[in-house]
Short mmCIF file of C-alpha atoms in Angstrom, two decimals:
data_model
loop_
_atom_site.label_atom_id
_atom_site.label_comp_id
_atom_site.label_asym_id
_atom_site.label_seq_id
_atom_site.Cartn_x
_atom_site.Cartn_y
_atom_site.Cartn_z
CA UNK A 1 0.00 0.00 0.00
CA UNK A 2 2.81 2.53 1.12
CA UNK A 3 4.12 1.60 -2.53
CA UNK A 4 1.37 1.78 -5.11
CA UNK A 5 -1.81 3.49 -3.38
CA UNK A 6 0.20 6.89 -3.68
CA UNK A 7 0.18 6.91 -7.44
CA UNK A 8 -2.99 5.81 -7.83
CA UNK A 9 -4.11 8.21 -5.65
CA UNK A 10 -2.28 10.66 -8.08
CA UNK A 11 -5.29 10.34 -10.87
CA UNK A 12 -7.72 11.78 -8.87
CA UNK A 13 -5.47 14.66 -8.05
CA UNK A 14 -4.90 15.61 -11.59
CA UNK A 15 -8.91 14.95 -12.47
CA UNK A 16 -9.45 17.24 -9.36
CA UNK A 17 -7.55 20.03 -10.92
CA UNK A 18 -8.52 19.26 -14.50
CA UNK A 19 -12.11 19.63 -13.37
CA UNK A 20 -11.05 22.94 -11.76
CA UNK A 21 -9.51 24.55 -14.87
CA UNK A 22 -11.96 23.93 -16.97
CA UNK A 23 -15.16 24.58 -14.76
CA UNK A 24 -13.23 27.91 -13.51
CA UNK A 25 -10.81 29.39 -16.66
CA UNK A 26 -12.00 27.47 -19.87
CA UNK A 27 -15.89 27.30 -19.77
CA UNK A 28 -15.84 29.89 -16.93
CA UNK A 29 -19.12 28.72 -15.53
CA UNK A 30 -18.71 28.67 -11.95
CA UNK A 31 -22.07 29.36 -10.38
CA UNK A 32 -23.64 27.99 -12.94
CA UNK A 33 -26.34 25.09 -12.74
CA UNK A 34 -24.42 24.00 -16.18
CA UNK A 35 -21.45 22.39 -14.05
CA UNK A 36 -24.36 19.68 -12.65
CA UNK A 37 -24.36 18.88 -16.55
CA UNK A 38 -20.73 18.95 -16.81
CA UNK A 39 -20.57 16.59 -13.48
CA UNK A 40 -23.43 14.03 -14.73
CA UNK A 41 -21.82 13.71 -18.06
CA UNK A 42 -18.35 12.80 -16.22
CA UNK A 43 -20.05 10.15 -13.86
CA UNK A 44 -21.51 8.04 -17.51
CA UNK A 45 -18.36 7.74 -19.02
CA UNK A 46 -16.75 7.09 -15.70
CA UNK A 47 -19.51 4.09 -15.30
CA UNK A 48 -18.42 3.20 -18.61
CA UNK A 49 -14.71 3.02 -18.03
CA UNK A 50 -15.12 0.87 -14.65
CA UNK A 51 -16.77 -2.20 -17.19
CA UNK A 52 -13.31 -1.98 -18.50
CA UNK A 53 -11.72 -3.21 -15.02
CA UNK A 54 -10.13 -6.48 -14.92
CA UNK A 55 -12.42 -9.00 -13.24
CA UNK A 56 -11.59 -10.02 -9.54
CA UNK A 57 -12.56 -12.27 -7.22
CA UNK A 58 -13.32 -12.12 -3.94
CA UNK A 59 -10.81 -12.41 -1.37
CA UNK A 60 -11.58 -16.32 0.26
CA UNK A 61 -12.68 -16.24 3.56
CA UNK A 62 -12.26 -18.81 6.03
CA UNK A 63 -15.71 -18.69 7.42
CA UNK A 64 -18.83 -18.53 5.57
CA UNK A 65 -20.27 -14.72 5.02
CA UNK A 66 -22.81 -13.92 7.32
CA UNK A 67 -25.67 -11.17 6.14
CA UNK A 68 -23.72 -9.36 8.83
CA UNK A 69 -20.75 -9.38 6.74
CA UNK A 70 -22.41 -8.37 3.61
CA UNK A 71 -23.59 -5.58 4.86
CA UNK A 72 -20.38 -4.15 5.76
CA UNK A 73 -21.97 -4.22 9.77
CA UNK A 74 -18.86 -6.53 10.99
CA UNK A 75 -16.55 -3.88 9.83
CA UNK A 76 -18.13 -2.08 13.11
CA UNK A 77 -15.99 -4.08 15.31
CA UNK A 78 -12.89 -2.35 13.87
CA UNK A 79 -13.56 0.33 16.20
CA UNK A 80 -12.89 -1.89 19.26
CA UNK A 81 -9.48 -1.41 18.69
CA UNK A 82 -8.15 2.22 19.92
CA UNK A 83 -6.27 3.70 17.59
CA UNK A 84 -8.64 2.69 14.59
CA UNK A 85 -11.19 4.33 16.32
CA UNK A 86 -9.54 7.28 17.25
CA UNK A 87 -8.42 7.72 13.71
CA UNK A 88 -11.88 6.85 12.56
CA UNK A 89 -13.41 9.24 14.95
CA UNK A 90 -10.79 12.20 14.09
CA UNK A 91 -12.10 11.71 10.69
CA UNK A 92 -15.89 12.39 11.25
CA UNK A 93 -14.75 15.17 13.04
CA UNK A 94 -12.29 16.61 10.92
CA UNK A 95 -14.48 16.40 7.87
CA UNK A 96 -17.05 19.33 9.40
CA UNK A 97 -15.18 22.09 8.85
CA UNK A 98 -13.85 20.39 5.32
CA UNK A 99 -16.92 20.59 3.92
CA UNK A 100 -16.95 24.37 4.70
CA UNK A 101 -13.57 24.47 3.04
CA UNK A 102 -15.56 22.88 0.00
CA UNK A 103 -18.54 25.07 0.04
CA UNK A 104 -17.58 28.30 1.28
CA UNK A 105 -13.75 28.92 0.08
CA UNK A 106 -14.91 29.39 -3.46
CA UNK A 107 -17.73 31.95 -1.76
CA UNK A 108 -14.73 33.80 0.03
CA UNK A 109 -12.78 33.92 -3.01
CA UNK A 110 -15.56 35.50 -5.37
CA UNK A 111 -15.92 37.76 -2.64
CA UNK A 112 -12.85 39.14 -2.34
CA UNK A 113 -13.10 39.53 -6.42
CA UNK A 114 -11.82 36.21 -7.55
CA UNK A 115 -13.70 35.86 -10.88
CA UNK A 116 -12.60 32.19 -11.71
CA UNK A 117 -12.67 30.86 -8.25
CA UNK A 118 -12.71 27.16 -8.90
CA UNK A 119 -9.36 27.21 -11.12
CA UNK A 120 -7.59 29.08 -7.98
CA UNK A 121 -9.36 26.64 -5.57
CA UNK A 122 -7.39 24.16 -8.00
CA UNK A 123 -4.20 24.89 -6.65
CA UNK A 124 -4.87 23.05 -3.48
CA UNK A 125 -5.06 19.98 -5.32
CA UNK A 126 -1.97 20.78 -7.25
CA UNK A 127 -0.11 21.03 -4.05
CA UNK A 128 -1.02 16.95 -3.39
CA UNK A 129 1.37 16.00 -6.10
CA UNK A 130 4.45 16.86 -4.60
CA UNK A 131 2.61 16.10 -0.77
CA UNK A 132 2.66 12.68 -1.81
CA UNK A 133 5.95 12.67 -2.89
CA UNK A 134 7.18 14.17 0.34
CA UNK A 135 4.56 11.39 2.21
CA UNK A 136 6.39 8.50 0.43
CA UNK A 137 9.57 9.64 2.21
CA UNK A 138 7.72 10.68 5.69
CA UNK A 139 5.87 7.14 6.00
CA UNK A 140 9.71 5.85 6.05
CA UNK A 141 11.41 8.00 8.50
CA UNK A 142 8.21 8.97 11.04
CA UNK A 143 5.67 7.30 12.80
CA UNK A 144 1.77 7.45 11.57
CA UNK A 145 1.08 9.45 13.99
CA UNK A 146 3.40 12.41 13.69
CA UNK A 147 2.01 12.39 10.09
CA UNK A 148 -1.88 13.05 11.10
CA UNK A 149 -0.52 15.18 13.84
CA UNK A 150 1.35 17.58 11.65
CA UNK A 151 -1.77 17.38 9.06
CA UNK A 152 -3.82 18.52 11.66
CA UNK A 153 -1.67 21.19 12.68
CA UNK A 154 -1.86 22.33 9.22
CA UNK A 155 -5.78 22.56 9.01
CA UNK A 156 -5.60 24.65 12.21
CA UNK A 157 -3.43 27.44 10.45
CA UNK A 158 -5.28 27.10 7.14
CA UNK A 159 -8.69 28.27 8.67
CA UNK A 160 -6.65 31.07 10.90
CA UNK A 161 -4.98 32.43 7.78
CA UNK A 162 -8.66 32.18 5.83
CA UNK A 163 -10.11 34.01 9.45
CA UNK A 164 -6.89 36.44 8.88
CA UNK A 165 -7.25 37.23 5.28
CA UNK A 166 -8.75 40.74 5.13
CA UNK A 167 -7.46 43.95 3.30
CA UNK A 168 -5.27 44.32 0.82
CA UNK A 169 -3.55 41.53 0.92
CA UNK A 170 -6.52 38.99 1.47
CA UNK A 171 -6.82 37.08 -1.89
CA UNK A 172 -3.15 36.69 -1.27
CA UNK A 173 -3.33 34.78 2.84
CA UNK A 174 -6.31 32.81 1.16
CA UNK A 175 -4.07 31.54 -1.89
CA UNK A 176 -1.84 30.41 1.27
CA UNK A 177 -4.20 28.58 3.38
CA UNK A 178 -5.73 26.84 -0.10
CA UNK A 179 -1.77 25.69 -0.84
CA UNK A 180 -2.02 23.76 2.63
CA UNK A 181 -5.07 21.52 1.69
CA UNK A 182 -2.83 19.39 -0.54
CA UNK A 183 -1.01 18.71 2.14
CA UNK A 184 -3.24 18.31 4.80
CA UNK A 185 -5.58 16.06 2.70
CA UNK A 186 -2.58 13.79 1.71
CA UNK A 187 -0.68 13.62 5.43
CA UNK A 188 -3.92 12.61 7.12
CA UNK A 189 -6.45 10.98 4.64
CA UNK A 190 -4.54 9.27 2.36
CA UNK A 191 -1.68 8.60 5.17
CA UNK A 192 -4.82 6.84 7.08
CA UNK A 193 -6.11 5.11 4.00
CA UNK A 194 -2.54 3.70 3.74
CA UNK A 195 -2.54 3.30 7.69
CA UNK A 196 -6.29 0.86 7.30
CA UNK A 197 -4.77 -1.03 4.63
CA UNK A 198 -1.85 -2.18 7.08
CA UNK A 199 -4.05 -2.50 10.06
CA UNK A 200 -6.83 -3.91 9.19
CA UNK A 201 -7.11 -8.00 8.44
CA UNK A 202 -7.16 -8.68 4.78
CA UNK A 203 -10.65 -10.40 4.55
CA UNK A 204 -11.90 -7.07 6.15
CA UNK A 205 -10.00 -4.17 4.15
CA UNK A 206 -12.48 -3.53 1.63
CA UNK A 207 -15.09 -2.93 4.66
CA UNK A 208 -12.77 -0.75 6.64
CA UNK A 209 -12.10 1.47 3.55
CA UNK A 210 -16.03 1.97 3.26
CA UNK A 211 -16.17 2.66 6.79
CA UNK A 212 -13.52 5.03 6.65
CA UNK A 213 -15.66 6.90 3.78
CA UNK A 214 -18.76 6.86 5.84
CA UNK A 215 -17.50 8.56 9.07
CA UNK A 216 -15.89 11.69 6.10
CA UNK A 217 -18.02 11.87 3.35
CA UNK A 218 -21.26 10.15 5.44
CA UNK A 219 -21.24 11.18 8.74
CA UNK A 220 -18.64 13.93 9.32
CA UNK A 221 -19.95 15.34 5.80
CA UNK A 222 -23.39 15.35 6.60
CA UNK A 223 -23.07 17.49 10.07
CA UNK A 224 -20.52 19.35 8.22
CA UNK A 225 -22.30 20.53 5.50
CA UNK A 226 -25.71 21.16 7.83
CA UNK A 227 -24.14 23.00 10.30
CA UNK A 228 -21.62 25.16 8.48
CA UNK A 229 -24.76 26.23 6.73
CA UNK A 230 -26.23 27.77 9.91
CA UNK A 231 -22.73 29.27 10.74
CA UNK A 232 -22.63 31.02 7.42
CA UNK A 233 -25.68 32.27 7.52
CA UNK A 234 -25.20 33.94 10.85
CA UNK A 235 -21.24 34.96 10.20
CA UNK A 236 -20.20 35.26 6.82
CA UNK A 237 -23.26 35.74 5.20
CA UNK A 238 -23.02 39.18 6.45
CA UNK A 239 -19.15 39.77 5.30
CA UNK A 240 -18.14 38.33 8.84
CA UNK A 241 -15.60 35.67 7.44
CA UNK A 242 -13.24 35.81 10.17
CA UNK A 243 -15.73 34.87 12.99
CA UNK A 244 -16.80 32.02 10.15
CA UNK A 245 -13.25 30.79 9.56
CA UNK A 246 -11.87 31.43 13.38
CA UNK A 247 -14.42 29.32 14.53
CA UNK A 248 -13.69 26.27 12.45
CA UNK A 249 -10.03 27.15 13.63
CA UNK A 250 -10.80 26.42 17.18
CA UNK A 251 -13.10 23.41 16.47
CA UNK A 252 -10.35 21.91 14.27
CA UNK A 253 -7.60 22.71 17.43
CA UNK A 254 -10.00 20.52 20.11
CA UNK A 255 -10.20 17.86 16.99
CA UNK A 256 -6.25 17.57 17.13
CA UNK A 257 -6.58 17.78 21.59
CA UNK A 258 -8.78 14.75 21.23
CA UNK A 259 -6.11 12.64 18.50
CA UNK A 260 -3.42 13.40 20.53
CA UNK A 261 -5.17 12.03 24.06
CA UNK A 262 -7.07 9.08 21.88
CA UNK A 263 -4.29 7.76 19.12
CA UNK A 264 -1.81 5.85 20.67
CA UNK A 265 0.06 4.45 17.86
CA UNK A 266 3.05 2.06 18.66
CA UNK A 267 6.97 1.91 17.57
CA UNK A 268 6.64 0.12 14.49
CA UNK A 269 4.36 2.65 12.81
#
């Protein structure tokens, strides 16, 4: 995993910022209900291209599958185990205030007169390519958990400097907090992705990954996107950014408190 999920990985960076360029500097359509088209159109072709994978087969289990197990329920009892669940917690609770990083960046941007604001929000993708260069040679020389540490660390100074960026210079602090996502995203998600795969028994991988994408994109997303919402609306909505951003700042330092108490890691990570 340490080897190949890195460049794999690497595709969806550069359809990330492909997707960015053109929605934000070629079509220039950002707003627009046209990039649902745009989106929907991508998603056939990409059903199209995954009846071109190679056929697999199942990985053999030693018991027989229970309905339990094809649900994906007995992937709940990865979170006996401490440091899964304290990394699958952090997760949930990291992914709030990404999702207002998703919604409300762009919003910031055009604010502060970015015209094209999904090509600049591109950049923070661009950033992951050399991140997971740089992780390659970090998952070598330092344990897991100085990794998701110093990824955290990063998402607390990205909101500050988006709380921060105001007057003449604040398209300029935003372009630096939007540099740090690629690394953020890479030293704690995909590190973690990478850390499941090496944790987690093989017959259960596959259910630990979907786990893993239920307590971001499911659970963590879901609160994240609902209750930013309300915090925009009574913040930013009225040009009050910095109370917006600040808040997710602090919220994102007790996030990294609670890792650092929970995650215990060992010497041979």
């Amino acid at each position: 995993a340490r080897r190949e999920f890195p460049i794999v990985r690497l595709g969806a960076t550069l359809g990330w910022i492909a997707a960015g360029v053109l929605v934000g500097s070629v079509l220039k359509i950002d707003g627009s209900p046209f990039v649902g088209d745009w989106a929907g159109g991508a998603k056939l072709i990409l059903a199209c291209l995954c009846l071109m994978l190679p056929a697999t087969l199942p990985i053999p289990l030693e018991t027989e599958r229970t309905w339990k197990d094809r649900l994906g329920l007995s992937a709940l009892t990865l979170l006996q185990e401490k440091d899964q669940r304290a990394y699958m917690v952090t997760t949930a609770l990291l992914s709030i205030p990404l999702a207002a990083f998703y919604m409300y960046a762009p919003r910031h941007l055009k604010d502060l007169g970015d015209l094209g604001p999904s090509a600049t929000m591109a950049w923070s993708q661009a950033i992951e390519i050399p991140a997971i260069l740089v992780m390659s040679i970090m998952l070598g020389r330092f344990r897991i958990k100085t990794i998701l540490t110093l990824a955290l660390g990063l998402a607390v100074l990205r909101y500050s400097l988006f709380g921060m960026a105001e007057g003449e210079y604040a398209r300029i602090i935003m372009i630096f907090g939007l540099l740090m996502h690629g690394m953020i995203y890479t030293f704690f998600f995909i590190t973690g992705q990478i850390f499941m795969e090496e944790r987690v028994p093989r017959g259960m991988r596959a259910q630990a990954q979907a786990l893993l994408s239920v307590m971001s994109g499911g659970i963590g997303g879901l609160i994240g996107y609902t209750g930013c919402y309300y915090l925009y609306n009574r913040t930013a909505a009225y040009g009050d950014w910095q109370t917006f951003w600040m808040i997710l700042a602090v919220g994102t330092c007790l996030v990294m408190v609670y890792f650092l108490s929970a995650y215990r890691g060992r010497d041979s990570s």
